[in-house]
Coordinates of C-alpha atoms in Angstrom, one line a residue:
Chain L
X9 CA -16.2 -15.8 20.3
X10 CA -16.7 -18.4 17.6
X11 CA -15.5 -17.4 14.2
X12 CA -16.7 -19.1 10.7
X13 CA -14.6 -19.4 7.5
X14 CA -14.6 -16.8 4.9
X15 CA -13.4 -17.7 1.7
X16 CA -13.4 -15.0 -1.3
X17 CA -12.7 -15.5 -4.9
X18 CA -12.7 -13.8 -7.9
X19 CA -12.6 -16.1 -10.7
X20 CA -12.9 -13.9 -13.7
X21 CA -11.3 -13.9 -17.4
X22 CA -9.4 -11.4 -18.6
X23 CA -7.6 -10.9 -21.7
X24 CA -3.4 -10.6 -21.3
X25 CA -3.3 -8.2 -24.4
X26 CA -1.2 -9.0 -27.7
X27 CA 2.8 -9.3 -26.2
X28 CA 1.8 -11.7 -23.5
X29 CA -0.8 -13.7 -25.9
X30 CA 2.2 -14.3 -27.8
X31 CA 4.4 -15.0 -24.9
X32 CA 2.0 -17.7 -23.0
X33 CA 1.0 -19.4 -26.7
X34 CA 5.1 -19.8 -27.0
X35 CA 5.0 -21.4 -23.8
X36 CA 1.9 -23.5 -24.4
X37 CA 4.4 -24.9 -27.3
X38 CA 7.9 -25.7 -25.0
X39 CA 9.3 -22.8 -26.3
X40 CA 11.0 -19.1 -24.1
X41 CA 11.1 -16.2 -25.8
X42 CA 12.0 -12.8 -24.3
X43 CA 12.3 -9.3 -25.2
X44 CA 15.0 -7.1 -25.8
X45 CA 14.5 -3.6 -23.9
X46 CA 16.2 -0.1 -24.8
X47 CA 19.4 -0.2 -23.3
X48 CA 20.2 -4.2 -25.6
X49 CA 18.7 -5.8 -21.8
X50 CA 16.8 -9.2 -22.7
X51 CA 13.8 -10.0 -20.3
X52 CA 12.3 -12.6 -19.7
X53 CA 9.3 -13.1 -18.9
X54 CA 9.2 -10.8 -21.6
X55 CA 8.5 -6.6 -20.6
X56 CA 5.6 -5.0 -22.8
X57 CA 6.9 -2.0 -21.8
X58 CA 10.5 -0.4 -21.3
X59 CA 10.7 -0.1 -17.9
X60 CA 13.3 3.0 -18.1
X61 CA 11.9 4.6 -20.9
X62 CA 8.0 3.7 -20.9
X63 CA 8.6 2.9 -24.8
X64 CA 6.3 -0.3 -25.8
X65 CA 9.0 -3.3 -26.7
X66 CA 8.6 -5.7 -29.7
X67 CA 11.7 -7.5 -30.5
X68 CA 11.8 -10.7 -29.3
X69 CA 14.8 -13.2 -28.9
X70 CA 14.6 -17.0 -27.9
X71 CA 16.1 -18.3 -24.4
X72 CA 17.7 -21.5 -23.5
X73 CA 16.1 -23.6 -21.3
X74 CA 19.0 -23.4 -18.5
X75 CA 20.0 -20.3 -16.3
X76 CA 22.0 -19.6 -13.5
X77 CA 20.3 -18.6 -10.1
X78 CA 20.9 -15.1 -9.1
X79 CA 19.5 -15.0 -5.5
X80 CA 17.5 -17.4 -3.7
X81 CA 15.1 -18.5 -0.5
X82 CA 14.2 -21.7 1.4
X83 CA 10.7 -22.6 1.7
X84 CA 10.8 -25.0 4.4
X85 CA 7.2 -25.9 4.4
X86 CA 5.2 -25.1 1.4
X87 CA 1.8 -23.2 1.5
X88 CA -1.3 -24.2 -1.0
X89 CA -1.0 -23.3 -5.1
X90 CA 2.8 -22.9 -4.8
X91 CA 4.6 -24.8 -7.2
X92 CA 6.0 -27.8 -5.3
X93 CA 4.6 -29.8 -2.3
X94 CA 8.3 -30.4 -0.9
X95 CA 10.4 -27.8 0.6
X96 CA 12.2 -26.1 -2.4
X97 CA 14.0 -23.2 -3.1
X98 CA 12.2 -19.7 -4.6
X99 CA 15.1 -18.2 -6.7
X100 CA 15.4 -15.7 -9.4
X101 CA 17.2 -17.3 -12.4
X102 CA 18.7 -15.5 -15.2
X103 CA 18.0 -17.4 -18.8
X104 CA 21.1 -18.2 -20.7
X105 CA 20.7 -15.5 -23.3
X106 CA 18.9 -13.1 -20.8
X107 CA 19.7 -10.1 -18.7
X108 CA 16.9 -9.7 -16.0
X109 CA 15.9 -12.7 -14.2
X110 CA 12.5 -14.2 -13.4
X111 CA 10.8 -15.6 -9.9
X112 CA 10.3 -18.9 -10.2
X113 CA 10.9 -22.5 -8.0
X114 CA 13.6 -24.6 -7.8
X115 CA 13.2 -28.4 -6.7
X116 CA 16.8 -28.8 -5.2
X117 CA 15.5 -31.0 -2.3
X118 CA 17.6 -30.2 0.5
X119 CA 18.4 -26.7 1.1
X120 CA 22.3 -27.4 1.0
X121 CA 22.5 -28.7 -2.4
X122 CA 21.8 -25.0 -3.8
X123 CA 23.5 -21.9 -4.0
X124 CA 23.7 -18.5 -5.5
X125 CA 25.3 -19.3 -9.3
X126 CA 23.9 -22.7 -9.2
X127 CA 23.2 -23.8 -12.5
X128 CA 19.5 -24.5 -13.0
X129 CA 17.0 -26.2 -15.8
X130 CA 13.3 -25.7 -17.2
X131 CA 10.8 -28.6 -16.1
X132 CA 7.9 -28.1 -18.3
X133 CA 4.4 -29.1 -17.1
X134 CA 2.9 -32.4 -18.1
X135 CA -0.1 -30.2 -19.4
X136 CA 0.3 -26.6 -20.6
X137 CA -2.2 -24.3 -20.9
X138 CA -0.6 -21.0 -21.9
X139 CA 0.7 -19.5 -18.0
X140 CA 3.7 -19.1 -16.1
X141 CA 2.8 -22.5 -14.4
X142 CA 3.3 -24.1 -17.6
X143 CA 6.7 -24.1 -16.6
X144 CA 6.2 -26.6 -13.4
X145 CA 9.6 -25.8 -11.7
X146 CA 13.5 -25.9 -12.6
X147 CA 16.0 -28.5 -12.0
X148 CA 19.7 -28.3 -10.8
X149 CA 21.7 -29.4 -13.5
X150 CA 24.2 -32.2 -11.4
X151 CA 27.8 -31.2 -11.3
X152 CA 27.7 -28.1 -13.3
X153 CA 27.0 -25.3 -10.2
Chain B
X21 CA 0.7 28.9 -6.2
X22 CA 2.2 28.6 -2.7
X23 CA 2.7 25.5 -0.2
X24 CA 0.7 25.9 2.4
X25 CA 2.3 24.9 5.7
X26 CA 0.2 22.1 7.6
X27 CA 1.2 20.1 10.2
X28 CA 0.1 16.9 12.4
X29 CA -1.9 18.0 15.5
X30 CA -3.1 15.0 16.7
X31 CA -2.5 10.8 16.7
X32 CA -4.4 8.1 18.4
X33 CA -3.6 4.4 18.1
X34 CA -5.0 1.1 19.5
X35 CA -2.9 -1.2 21.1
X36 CA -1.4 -3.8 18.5
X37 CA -3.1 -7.4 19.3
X38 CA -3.5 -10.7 17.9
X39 CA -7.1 -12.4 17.0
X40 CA -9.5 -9.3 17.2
X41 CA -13.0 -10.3 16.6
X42 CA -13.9 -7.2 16.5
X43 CA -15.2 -5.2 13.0
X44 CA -13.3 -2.6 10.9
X45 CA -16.2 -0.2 12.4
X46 CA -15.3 -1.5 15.7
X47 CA -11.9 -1.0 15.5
X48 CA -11.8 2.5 14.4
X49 CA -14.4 4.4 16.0
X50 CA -12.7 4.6 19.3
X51 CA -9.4 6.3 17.6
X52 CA -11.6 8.3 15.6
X53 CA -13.1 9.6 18.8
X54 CA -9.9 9.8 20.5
X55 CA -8.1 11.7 18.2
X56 CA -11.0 14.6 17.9
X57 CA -11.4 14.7 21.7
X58 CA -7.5 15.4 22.1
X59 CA -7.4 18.6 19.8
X60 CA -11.6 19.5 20.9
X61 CA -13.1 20.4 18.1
X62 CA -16.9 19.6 16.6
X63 CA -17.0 17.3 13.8
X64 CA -18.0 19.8 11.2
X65 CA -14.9 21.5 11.6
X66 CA -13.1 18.7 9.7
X67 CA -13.2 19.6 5.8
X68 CA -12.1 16.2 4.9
X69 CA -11.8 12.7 5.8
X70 CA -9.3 10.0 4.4
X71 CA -8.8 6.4 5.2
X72 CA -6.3 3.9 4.0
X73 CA -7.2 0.3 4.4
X74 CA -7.6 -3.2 2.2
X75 CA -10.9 -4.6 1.5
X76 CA -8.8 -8.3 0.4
X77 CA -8.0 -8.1 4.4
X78 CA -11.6 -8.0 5.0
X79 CA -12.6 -10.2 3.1
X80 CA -15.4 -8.1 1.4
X81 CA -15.6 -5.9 -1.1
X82 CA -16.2 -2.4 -0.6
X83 CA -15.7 -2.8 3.3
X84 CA -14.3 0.5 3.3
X85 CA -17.9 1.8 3.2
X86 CA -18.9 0.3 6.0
X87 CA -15.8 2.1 7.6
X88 CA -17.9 5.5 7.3
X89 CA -20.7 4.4 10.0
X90 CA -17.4 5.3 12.4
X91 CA -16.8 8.6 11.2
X92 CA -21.2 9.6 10.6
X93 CA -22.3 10.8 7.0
X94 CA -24.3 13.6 8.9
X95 CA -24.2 15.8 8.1
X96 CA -22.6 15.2 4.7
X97 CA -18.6 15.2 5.1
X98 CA -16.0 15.0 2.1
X99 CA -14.0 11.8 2.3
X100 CA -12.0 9.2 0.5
X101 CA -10.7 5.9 0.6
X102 CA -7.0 4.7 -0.2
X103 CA -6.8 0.7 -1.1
X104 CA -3.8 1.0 0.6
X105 CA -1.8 2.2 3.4
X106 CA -3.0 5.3 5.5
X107 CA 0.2 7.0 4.9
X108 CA -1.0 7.1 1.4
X109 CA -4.1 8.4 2.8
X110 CA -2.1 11.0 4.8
X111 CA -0.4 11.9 1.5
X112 CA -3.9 12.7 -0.1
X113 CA -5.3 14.4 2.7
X114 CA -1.7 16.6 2.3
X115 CA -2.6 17.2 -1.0
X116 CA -6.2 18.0 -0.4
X117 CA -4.9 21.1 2.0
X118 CA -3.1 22.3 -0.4
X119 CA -5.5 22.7 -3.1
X120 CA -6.9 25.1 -0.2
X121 CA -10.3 23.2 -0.2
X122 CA -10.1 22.8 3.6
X123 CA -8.0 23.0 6.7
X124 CA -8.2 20.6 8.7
X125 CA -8.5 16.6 7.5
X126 CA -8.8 13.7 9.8
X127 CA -7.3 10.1 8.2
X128 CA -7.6 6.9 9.6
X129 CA -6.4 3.4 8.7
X130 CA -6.9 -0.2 10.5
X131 CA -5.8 -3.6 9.4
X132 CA -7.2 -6.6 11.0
X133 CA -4.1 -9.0 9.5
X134 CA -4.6 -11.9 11.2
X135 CA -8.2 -12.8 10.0
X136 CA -6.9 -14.4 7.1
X137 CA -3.2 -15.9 5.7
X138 CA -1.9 -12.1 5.2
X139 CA 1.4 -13.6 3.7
X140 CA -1.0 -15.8 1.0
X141 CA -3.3 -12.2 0.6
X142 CA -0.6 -9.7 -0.2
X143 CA 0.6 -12.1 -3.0
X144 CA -2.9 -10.3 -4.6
X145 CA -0.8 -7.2 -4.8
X146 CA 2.2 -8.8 -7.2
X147 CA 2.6 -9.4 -11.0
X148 CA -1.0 -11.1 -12.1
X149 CA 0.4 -13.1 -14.7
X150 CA 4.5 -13.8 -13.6
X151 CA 4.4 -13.3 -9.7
X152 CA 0.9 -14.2 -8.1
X153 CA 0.1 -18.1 -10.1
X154 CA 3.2 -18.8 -8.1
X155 CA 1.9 -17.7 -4.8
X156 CA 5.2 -16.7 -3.4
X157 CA 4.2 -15.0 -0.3
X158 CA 5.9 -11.7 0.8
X159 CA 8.3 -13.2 3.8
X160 CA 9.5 -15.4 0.3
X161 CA 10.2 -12.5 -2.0
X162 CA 11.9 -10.4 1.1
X163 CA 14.3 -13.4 1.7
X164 CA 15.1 -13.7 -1.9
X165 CA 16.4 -9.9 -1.4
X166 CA 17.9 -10.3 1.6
X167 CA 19.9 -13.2 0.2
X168 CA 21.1 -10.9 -2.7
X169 CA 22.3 -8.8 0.4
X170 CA 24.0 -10.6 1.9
X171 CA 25.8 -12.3 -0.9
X172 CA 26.7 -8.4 -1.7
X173 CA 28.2 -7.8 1.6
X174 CA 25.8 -5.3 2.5
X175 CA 24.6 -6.8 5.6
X176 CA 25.4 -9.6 7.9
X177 CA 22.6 -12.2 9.4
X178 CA 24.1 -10.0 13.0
X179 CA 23.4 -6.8 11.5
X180 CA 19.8 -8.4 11.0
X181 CA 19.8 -9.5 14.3
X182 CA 21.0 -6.7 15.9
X183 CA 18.3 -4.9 14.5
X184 CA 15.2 -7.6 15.6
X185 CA 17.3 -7.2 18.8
X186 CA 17.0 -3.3 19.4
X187 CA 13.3 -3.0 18.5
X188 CA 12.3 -5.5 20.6
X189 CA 14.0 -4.0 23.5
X190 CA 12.8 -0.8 22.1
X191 CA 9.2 -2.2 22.3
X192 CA 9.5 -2.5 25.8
X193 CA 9.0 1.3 26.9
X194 CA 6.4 1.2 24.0
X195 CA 2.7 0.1 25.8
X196 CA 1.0 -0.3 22.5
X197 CA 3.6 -2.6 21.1
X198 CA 2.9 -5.7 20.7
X199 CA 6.0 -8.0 20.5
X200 CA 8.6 -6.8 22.9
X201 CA 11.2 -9.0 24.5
X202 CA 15.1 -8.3 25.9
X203 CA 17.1 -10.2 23.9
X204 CA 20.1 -10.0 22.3
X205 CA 21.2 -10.7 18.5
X206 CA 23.1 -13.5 19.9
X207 CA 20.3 -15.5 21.2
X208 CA 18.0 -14.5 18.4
X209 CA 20.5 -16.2 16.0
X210 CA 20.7 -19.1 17.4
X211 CA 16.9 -19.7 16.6
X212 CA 16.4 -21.4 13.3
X213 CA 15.8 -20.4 10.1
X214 CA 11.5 -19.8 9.0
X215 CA 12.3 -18.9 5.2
X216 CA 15.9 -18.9 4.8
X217 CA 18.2 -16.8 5.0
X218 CA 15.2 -15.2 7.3
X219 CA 14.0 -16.0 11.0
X220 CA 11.1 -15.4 12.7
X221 CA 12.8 -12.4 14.1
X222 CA 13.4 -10.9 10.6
X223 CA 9.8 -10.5 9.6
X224 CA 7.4 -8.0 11.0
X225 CA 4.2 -9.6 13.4
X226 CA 1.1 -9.7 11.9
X227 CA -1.0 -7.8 14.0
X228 CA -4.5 -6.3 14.3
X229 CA -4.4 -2.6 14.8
X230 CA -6.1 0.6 13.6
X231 CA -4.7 4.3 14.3
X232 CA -6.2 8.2 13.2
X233 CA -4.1 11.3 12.7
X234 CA -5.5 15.0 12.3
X235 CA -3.7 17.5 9.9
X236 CA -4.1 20.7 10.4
X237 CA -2.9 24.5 7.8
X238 CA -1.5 27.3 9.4
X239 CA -3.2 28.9 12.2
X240 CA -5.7 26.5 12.8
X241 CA -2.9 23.9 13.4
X242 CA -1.1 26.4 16.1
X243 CA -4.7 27.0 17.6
X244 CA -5.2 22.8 17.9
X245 CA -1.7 21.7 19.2
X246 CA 1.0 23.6 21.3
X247 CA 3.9 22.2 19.3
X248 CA 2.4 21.1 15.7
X249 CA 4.6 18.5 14.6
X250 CA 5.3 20.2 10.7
X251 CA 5.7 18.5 7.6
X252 CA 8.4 20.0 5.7
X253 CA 8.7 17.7 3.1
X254 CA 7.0 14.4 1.6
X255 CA 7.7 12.4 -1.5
X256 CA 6.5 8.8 -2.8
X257 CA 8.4 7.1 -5.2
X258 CA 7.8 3.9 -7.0
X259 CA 10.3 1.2 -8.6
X260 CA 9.3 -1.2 -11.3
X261 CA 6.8 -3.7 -10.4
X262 CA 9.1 -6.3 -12.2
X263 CA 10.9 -7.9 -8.9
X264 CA 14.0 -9.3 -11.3
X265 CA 14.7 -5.7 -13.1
X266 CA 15.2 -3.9 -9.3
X267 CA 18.0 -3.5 -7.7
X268 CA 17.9 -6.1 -4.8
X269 CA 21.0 -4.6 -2.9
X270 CA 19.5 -1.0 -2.7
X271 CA 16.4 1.0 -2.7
X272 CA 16.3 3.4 -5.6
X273 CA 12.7 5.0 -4.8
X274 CA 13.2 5.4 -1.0
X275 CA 16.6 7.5 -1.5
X276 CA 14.8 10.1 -4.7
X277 CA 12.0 10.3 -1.9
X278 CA 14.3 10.9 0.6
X279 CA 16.2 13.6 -1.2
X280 CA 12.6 15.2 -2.5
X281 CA 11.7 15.6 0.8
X282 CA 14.7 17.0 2.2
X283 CA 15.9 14.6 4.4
X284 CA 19.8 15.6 4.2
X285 CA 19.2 19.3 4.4
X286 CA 19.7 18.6 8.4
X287 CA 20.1 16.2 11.1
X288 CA 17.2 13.8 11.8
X289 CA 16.4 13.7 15.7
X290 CA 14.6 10.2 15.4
X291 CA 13.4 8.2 12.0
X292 CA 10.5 6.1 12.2
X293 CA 11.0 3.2 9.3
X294 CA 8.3 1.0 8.2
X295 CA 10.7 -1.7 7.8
X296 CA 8.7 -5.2 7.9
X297 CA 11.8 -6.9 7.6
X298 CA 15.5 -6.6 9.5
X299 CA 17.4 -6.1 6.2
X300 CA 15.2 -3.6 5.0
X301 CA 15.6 -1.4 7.6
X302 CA 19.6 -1.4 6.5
X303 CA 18.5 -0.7 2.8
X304 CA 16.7 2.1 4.2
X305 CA 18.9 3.6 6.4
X306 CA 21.5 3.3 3.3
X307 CA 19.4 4.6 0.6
X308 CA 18.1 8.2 3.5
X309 CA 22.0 8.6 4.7
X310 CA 21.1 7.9 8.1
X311 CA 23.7 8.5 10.6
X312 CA 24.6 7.1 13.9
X313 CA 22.9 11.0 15.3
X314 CA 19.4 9.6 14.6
X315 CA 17.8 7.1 16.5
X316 CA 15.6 4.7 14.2
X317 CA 12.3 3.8 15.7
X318 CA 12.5 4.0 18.9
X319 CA 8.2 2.7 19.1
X320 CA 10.1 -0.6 18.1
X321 CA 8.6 0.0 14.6
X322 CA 7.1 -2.6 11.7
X323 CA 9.1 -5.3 13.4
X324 CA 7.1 -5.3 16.7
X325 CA 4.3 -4.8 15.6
X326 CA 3.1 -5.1 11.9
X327 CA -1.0 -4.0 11.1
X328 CA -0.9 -3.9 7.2
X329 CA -2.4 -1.2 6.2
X330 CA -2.0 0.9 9.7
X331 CA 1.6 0.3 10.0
X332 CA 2.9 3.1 7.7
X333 CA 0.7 5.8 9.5
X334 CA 1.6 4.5 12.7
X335 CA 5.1 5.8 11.8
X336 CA 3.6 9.4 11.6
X337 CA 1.6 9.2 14.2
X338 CA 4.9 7.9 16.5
X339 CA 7.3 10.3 14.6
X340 CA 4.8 13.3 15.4
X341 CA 4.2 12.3 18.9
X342 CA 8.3 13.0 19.4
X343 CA 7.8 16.2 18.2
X344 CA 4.8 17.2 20.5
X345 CA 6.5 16.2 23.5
X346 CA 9.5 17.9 22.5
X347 CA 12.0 15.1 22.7
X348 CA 12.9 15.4 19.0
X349 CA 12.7 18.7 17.0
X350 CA 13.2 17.2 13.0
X351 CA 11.9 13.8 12.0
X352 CA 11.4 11.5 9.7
X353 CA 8.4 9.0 9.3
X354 CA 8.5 6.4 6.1
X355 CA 6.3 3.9 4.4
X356 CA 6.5 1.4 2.0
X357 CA 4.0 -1.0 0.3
X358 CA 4.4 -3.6 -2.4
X359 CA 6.9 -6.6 -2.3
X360 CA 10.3 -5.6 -1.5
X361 CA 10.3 -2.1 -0.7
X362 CA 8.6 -1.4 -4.3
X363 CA 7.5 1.7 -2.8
X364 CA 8.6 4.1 -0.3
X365 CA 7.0 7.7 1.0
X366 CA 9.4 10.0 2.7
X367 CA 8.3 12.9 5.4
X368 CA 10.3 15.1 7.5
X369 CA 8.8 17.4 10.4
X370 CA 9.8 19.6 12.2
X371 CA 8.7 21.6 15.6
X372 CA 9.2 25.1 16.2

């Protein structure tokens, strides 16, 4: 049986609501900013919402640009629209100043050169257009992990 | 008001494969028919129809219409669709019973997974803004926890292993399975790493596959089956869609679920765990209290054989079928959906 490509896409616009306006215009200008839930816990990206008590969140506090990576996975051979074309590392990295961590991609280059507590750094995109992509990856910061 | 006591009466399943060309239609109408020809009774007599199934899989929107030229519109029936797994359907249909609007409810699911990159299509189901731009890919975001286990000292790569290792022996006395090989955990670790710190063995096989179940209330269930397969309890929990604020080491919503639905009141005969991946059948069997006493999917499971979207009903449908034939008397059958474990529904049944 032959069989003939299919591809479906949904390219619509939809508008992120007024916490993550403000979050993706910060980022747009090189800057993280989180927010600070119920219980004093600072996430980033930041929550809208509390997720233990439901309660909408509105104080925001500003991250550093390094982190420490809690857990982490080697993508040997990366697939379309993920952040690198080399094999990296997916990790989730707490911000220095923050409590929960956030998915993002780590360009260590060889999967032996990271590890869980390695010590990692923003790379902002060349161009930023307000999105999680703006940031492009992180770094490993040499000799501190 | 009263719960009504309703029970499983009747499963059919396909035989798992790879590359079906066939349509969703095509797929399900022969469990459809098998499944009303094993308890005998006329269409009509079914008061409501579910099915759980994802139109992103097909690759069309609202394909789950088209699904209802398997089950026939005349004369007019009383169905619903669940953009998700048919255990979820099997939840409503639950519900439906006991809002004593019908009986007897027939629910379906199918998943044709390997039309299309399933790992690339799922990341459709993740954060729209933080998660999916990054296209992570579920076998990703299951390594990341799995790391996070194993850094905890919850679980060894052999405890993985071991667990690849048993339901693919497992598979082999199952004739709709469709990966099945006897091997040990030895030999599977010493093939390499797919997504580190997971192997090929670690993740669930895509497969095609498409399965029906008929619930029954009360006497009508006792009049359909010899030995109704109960449901005693059933619960669905959901954790935070925010993958950093969970728990990576356990799995908060499966054990609430778990104790809702009374798994610890009594021993569990046999558990059947929709587990895609090796260390999440641990976290499971952690978060429910499983003991050495129960034997955990002995069809092989999720592991063997993975149909998204007809893998969490193919847990009833197996758990149910060890009641009928009397080799277990109180079971549990599970499902999850979302990254992770993110969500988790619990059943126990029992014979009588």
């Amino acid at each position: 049986m032959f069989t003939a490509p299919l591809v479906v896409a949904y390219p619509y616009k939809r508008t992120v609501g007024t916490l993550l306006s403000r979050f993706f215009q910060s980022l747009q200008e090189g800057r993280l900013e989180g927010t600070k839930g119920s219980d004093g816990r600072v996430y980033f990206p930041p929550a809208e919402f509390d997720p233990v008590t439901g309660r909408q969140l509105d104080e925001w506090v500003t991250l550093a640009e390094t982190g420490t990576v809690v857990t982490w996975a080697w993508q040997s051979a990366p697939q379309p629209d993920q952040p690198l074309e080399r094999p990296f590392a997916w990790a989730l990295i707490t911000l220095d100043g923050a409590d929960v961590p956030l998915l993002h991609a780590v360009d260590a280059g060889d999967m032996a050169r990271i590890r869980t507590g390695s010590r990692v750094k923003v790379r902002w995109a060349d161009e930023r257009s307000g999105g999680i992509r703006d940031i492009a990856c992180f770094d490993l910061l040499e000799g501190a992990s | 008001m009263a719960r009504r006591d309703v029970a499983i009466v009747a499963t059919a399943q396909r035989p798992n494969e790879v590359g079906s060309t066939l349509t969703s239609v095509e797929l399900i109408l022969p469990v459809i028919n098998d499944v009303i020809a094993k308890v005998g009774i006329e269409r009509q007599k079914i008061g409501f129809w579910c099915h759980g199934s994802c139109d992103y899989m097909s690759g069309q929107p609202f394909s789950f219409v088209a699904a209802v030229d398997a089950i026939g519109a005349w004369p007019p029936i009383v169905e619903s669709h669940v953009e998700g797994d048919g255990a979820l359907a099997l939840y409503e249909a639950w519900v439906k019973i006991q809002t004593g609007e019908c009986d007897v409810a027939l629910v379906f699911s199918n998943g044709k997974t390997t039309s299309g990159p399933i790992d690339r299509i799922l990341n459709l189901q993740a954060d729209p803004y933080m998660v999916t731009p990054l296209w992570p890919g579920f076998d990703s975001l299951a390594a990341l926890q799995a790391r996070a286990c194993l850094d905890a000292g919850v679980l060894s790569e052999a405890d993985m292993a071991e667990v690849a290792a048993r339901s693919y022996r497992d598979a082999l006395n199952n004739p709709i399975a469709y990966a099945k090989e006897n091997v040990t955990a030895e030999q599977l670790l010493a093939r390499p790493y797919t997504t580190a710190p997971l192997r090929a063995h670690d993740c669930g096989v895509p497969v095609d596959g498409a399965n029906a179940i008929i619930l029954a209330a009360g006497d009508a269930a006792r009049s359909l089956a010899e030995r109704p397969a109960w449901i005693r309890g059933i619960d669905h929990r959901i954790d935070t869609q925010r993958l950093g604020a969970r728990s990576m080491t356990e799995s908060s919503s499966a054990a609430i679920a778990a104790a809702k639905a009374g798994v610890g009141d009594d021993r569990i005969d046999i558990a059947e765990l929709h587990a895609p991946y090796t260390h999440q059948e641990i976290l499971l069997r952690r978060a429910m209290n499983l003991g050495e006493g129960t034997h955990v999917n002995p069809s092989g499971g999720a592991l063997v054989s993975n149909p998204a979207m007809a893998a969490g009903l193919a847990r009833f449908a197996e758990a149910a079928e060890s009641v009928f034939s009397g080799s277990a008397d109180r079971v549990l059958a599970h499902c999850t959906s979302g990254p992770m474990l993110q969500q988790n529904l619990v059943c126990v049944m029992e014979g009588e």
